[in-house]
Coordinates of C-alpha atoms in Angstrom, one line a residue:
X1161 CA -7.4 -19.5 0.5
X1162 CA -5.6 -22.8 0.2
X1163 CA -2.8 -23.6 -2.0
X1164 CA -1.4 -20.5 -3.7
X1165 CA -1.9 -17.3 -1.4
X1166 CA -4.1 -14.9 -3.5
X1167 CA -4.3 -11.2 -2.7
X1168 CA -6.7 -10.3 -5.1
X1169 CA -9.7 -12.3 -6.3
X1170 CA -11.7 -10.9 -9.2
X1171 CA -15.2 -10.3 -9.5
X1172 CA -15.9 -13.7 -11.4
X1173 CA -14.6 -15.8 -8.8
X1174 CA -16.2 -13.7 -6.1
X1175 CA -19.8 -14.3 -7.7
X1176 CA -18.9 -18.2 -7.8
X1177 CA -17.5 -18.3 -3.9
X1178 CA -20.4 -16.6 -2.8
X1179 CA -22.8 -19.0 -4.9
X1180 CA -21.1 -21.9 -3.6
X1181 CA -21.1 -21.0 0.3
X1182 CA -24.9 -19.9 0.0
X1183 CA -24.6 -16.8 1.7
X1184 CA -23.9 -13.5 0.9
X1185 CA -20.6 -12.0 -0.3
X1186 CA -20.6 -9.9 3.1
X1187 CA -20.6 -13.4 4.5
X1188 CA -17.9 -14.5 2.7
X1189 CA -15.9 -11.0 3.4
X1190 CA -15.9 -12.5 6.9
X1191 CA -15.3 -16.3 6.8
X1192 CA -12.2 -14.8 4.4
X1193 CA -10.8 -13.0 7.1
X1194 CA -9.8 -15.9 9.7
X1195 CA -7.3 -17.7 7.1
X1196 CA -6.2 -14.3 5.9
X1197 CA -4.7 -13.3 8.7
X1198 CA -2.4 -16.2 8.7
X1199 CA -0.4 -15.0 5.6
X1200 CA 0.6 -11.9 7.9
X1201 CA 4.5 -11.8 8.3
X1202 CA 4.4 -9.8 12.0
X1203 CA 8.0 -10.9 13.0
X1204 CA 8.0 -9.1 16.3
X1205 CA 4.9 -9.2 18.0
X1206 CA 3.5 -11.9 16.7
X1207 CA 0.0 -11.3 16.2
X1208 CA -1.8 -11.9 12.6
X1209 CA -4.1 -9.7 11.4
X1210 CA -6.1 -10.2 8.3
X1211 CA -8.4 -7.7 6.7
X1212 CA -10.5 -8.4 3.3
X1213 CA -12.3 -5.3 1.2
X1214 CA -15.0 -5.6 -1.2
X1215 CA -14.3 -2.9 -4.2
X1216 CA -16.8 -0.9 -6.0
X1217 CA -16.0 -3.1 -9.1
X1218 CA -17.0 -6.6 -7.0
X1219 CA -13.4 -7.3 -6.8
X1220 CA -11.8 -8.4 -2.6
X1221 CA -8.8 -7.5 -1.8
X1222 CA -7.0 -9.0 0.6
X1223 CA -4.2 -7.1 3.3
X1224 CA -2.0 -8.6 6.1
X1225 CA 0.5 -6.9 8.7
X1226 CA 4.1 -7.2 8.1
X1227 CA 6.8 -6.3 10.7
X1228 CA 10.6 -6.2 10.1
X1229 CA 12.9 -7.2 12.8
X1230 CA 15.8 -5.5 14.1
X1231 CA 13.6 -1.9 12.7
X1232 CA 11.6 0.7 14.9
X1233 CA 8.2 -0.5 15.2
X1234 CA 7.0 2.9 12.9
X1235 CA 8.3 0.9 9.7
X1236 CA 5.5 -1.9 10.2
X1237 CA 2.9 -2.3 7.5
X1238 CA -0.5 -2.9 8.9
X1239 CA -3.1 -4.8 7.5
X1240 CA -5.6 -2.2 5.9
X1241 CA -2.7 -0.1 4.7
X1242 CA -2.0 -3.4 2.9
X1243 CA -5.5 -3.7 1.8
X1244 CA -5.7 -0.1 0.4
X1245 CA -2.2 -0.3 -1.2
X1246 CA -2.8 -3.3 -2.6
X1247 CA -6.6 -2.1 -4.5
X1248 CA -4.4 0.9 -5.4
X1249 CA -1.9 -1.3 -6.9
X1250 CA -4.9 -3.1 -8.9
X1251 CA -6.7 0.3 -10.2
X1252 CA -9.6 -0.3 -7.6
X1253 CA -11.3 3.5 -7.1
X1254 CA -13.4 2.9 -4.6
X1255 CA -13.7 0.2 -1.3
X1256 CA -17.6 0.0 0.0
X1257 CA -16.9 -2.9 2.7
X1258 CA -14.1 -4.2 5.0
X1259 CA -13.5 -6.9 7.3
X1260 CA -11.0 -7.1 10.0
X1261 CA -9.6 -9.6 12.2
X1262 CA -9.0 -7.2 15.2
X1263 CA -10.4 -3.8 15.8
X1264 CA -8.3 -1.0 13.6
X1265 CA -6.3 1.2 15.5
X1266 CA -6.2 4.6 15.2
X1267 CA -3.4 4.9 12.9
X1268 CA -5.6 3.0 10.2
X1269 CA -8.8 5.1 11.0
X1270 CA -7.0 8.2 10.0
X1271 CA -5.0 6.5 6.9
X1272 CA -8.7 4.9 5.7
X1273 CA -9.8 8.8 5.4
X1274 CA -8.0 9.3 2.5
X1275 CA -10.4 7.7 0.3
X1276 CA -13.1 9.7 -0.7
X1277 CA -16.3 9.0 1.1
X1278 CA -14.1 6.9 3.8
X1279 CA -16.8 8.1 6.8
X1280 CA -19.1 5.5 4.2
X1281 CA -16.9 2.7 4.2
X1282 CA -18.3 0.0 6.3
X1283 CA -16.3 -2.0 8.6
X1284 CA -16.5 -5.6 10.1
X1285 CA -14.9 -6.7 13.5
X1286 CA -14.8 -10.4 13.4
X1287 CA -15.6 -12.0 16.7
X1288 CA -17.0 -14.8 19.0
X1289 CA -20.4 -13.8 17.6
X1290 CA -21.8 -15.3 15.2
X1291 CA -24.1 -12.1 14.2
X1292 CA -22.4 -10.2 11.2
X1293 CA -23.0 -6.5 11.5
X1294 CA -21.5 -4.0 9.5
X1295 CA -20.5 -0.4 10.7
X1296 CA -19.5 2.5 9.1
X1297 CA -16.0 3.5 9.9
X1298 CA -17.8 6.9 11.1
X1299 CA -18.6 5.3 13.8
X1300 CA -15.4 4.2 14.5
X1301 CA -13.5 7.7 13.9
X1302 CA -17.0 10.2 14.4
X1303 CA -14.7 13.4 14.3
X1304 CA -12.2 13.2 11.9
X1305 CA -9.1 15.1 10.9
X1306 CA -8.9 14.5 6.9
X1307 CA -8.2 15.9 3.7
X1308 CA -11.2 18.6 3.8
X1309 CA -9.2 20.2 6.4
X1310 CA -6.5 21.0 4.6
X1311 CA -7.2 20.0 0.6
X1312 CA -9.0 22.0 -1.7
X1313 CA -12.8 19.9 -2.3
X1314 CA -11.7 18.6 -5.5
X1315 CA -8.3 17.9 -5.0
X1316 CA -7.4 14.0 -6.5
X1317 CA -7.2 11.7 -3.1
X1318 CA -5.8 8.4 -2.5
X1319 CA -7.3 5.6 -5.2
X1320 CA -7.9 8.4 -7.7
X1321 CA -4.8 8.1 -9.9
X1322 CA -3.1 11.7 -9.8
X1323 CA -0.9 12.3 -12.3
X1324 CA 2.2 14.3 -10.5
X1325 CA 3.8 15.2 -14.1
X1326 CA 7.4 13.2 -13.8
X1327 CA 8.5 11.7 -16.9
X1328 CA 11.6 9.9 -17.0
X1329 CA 13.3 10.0 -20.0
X1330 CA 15.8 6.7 -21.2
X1331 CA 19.3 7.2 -22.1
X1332 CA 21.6 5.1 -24.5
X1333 CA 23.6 2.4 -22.8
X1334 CA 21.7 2.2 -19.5
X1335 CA 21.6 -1.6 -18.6
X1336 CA 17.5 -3.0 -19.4
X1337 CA 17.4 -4.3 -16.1
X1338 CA 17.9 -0.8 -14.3
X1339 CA 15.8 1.0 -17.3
X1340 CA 12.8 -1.5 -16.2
X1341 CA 13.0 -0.5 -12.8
X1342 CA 13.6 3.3 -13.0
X1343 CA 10.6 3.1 -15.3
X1344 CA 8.6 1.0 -13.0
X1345 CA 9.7 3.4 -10.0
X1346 CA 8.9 6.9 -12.1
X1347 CA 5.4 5.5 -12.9
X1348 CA 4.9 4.8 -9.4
X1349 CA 6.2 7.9 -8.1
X1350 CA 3.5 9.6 -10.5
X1351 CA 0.6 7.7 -8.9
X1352 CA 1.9 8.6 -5.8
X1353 CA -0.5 10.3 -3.1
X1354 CA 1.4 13.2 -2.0
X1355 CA -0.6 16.7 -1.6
X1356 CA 0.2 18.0 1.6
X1357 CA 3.9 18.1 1.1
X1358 CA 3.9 18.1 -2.8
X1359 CA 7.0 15.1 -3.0
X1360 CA 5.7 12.0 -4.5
X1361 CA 7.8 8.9 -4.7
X1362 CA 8.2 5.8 -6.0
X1363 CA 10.3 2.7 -5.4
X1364 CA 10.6 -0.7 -7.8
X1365 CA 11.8 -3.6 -6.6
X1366 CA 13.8 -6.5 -8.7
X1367 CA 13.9 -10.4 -7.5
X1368 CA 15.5 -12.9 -8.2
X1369 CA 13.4 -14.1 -11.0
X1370 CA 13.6 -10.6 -12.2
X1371 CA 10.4 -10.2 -11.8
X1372 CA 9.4 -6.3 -10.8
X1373 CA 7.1 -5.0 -8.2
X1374 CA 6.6 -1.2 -7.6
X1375 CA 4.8 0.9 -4.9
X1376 CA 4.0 4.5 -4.5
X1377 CA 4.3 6.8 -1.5
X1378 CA 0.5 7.8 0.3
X1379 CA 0.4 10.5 2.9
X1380 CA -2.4 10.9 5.3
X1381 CA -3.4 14.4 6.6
X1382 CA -2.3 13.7 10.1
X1383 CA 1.2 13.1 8.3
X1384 CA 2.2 9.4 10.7
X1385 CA -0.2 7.1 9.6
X1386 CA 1.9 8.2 6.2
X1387 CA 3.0 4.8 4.2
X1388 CA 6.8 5.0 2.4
X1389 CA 7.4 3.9 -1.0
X1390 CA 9.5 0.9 -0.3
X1391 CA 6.4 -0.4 2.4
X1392 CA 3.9 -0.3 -0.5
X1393 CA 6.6 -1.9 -3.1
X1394 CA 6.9 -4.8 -0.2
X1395 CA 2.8 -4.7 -0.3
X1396 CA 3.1 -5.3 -4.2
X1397 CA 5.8 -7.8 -3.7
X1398 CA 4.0 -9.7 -1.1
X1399 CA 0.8 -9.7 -2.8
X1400 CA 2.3 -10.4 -6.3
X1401 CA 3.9 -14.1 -4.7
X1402 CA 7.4 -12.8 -3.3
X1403 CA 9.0 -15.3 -1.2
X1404 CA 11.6 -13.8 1.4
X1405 CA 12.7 -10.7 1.1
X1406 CA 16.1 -11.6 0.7
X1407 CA 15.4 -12.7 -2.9
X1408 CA 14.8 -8.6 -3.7
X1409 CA 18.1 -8.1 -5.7
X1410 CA 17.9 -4.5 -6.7
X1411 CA 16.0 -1.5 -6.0
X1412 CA 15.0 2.0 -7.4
X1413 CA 13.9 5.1 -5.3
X1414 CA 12.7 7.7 -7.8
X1415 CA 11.8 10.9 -5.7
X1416 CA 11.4 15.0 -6.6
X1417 CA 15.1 16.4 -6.5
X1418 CA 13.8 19.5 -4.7
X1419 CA 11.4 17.6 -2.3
X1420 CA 11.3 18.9 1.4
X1421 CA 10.7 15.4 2.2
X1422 CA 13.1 13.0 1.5
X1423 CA 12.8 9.0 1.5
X1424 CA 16.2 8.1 0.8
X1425 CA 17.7 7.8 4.2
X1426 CA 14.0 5.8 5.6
X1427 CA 14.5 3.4 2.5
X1428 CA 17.7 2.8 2.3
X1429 CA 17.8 1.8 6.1
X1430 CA 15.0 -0.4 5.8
X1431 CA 16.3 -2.1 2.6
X1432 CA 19.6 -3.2 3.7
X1433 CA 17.8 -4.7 7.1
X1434 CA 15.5 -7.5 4.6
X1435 CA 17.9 -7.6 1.9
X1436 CA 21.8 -6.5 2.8
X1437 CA 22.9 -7.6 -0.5
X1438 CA 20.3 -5.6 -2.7
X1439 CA 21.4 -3.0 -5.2
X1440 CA 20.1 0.1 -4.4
X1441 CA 19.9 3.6 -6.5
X1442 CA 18.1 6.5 -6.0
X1443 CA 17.2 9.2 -8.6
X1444 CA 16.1 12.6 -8.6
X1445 CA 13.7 14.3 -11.0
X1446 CA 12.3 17.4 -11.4
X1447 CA 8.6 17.5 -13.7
X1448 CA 11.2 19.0 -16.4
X1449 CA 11.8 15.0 -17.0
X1450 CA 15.5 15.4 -16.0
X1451 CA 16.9 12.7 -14.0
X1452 CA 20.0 12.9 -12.3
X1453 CA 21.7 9.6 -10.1
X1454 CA 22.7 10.7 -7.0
X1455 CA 23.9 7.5 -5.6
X1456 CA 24.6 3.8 -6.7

């Protein structure tokens, strides 16, 4: 993990880290995991966690906690939400292993059921011990409240690319900057993970370099563990090399114009506390494709 901080490392790389430590790549999930944890950005409590995932595809994805200070402690990012947003962000379908730097609470148990076949997913503690043994995270959660309680069988769930039908249409004279990122935010908010309420969201995010990072909304069936839009944009900004947040510059919330849940108030608070200088816009949009702007 030295030089660069790298998020994501592909499959190639993976099968020459693990050649070149001797071991196996569950071994190398957890030697990983002690410098991971030091790219975590926990402003208030200051406690670094790290957590690595192995992907169906052989690809490890990497997730840290991030706090914001001055903001209720609810708005905090913890590491395997990280991890999971940030395989999402990457196409991953599927995460088989994951290694953590401190036991998951149980606001990441109940987010981690999402995935299909989540009681499956095996999870690493790291700790004094030198023994590496790998437990599935049924053993951590053994009666869970998930999507089969409430979600038709079949239903797409988080990692599985649902297509929630908003199109967003581009007019004449819109500035390409803004067109980038209501674009960026619309595909987002159509990737979103949203079926217990039905209002998927999106946000994009602009820096300085105008460079443009986007995140989708995921809900979990016990509704809290629930991630915003803007926390997995920061996830995508984070993990795509952002520096400070106060180099985000502008910023699109693209949201259902008839949603019972609304993130404009949550993101808009949120944004103005790591960036107060950011340009911030929200738009509406009904599966019709039109989009109205509801506020500059």
């Amino acid at each position: 993990m030295a030089g660069t901080a790298k998020f994501v490392i592909e499959s190639e790389e993976v099968e020459a880290l693990v050649q070149n430590c001797g071991g196996t790549v569950l071994d190398l999930l957890a030697s990983l995991t002690k410098s991971t944890k030091m790219l975590a950005r926990p402003t208030i409590s200051k406690y670094h966690v790290g957590a690595v995932g192995l992907s169906s595809d052989g690809r490890i994805f990497i997730g840290v906690n991030l706090e914001f200070s001055g903001l209720p402690l609810h708005h905090s990012i913890h590491a395997e939400q990280f991890l999971i947003t940030n395989a999402a962000i990457h196409g991953a379908t599927k995460i088989d292993y994951i290694a953590v730097s401190s036991i998951p609470c149980g606001h990441c148990r109940q987010f981690l059921q999402e995935i299909r076949g989540a009681s499956e997913i095996k999870i690493l503690v790291i700790t004094e011990s030198e023994e590496i043994t790998y437990k599935p995270l049924s053993y951590l959660l053994p009666h869970r409240f998930g999507p089969d309680d409430l979600l038709e069988k079949e239903a797409p769930l988080l990692l599985e690319s649902p297509d929630n039908g908003l199109v967003w249409a581009p007019r004449n004279g819109t500035d390409g900057a803004e067109e980038e990122l209501r674009t960026a935010a619309v595909e987002a908010a159509n990737r979103a993970h949203a079926p217990y309420t039905g209002c998927p969201s999106g946000v994009a995010l602009m820096d300085s370099q105008g460079r443009v990072f986007a995140g989708s909304y995921s809900e979990s069936a016990a509704y809290n563990p629930s991630l915003g839009p803007l926390q997995a944009a920061i996830v995508a900004y984070v993990a795509g090399g952002g520096g400070g947040y106060e180099e985000i510059e502008a910023a699109v919330l693209v949201e259902k114009e008839d949603a019972v849940v609304r993130q404009e108030s949550t993101v808009r608070l949120l944004i103005q506390a790591i960036s107060p200088h950011c340009n911030f816009r929200v738009f509406r949009c009904r599966k019709s494709a039109k989009i109205h702007s509801l506020s500059d």
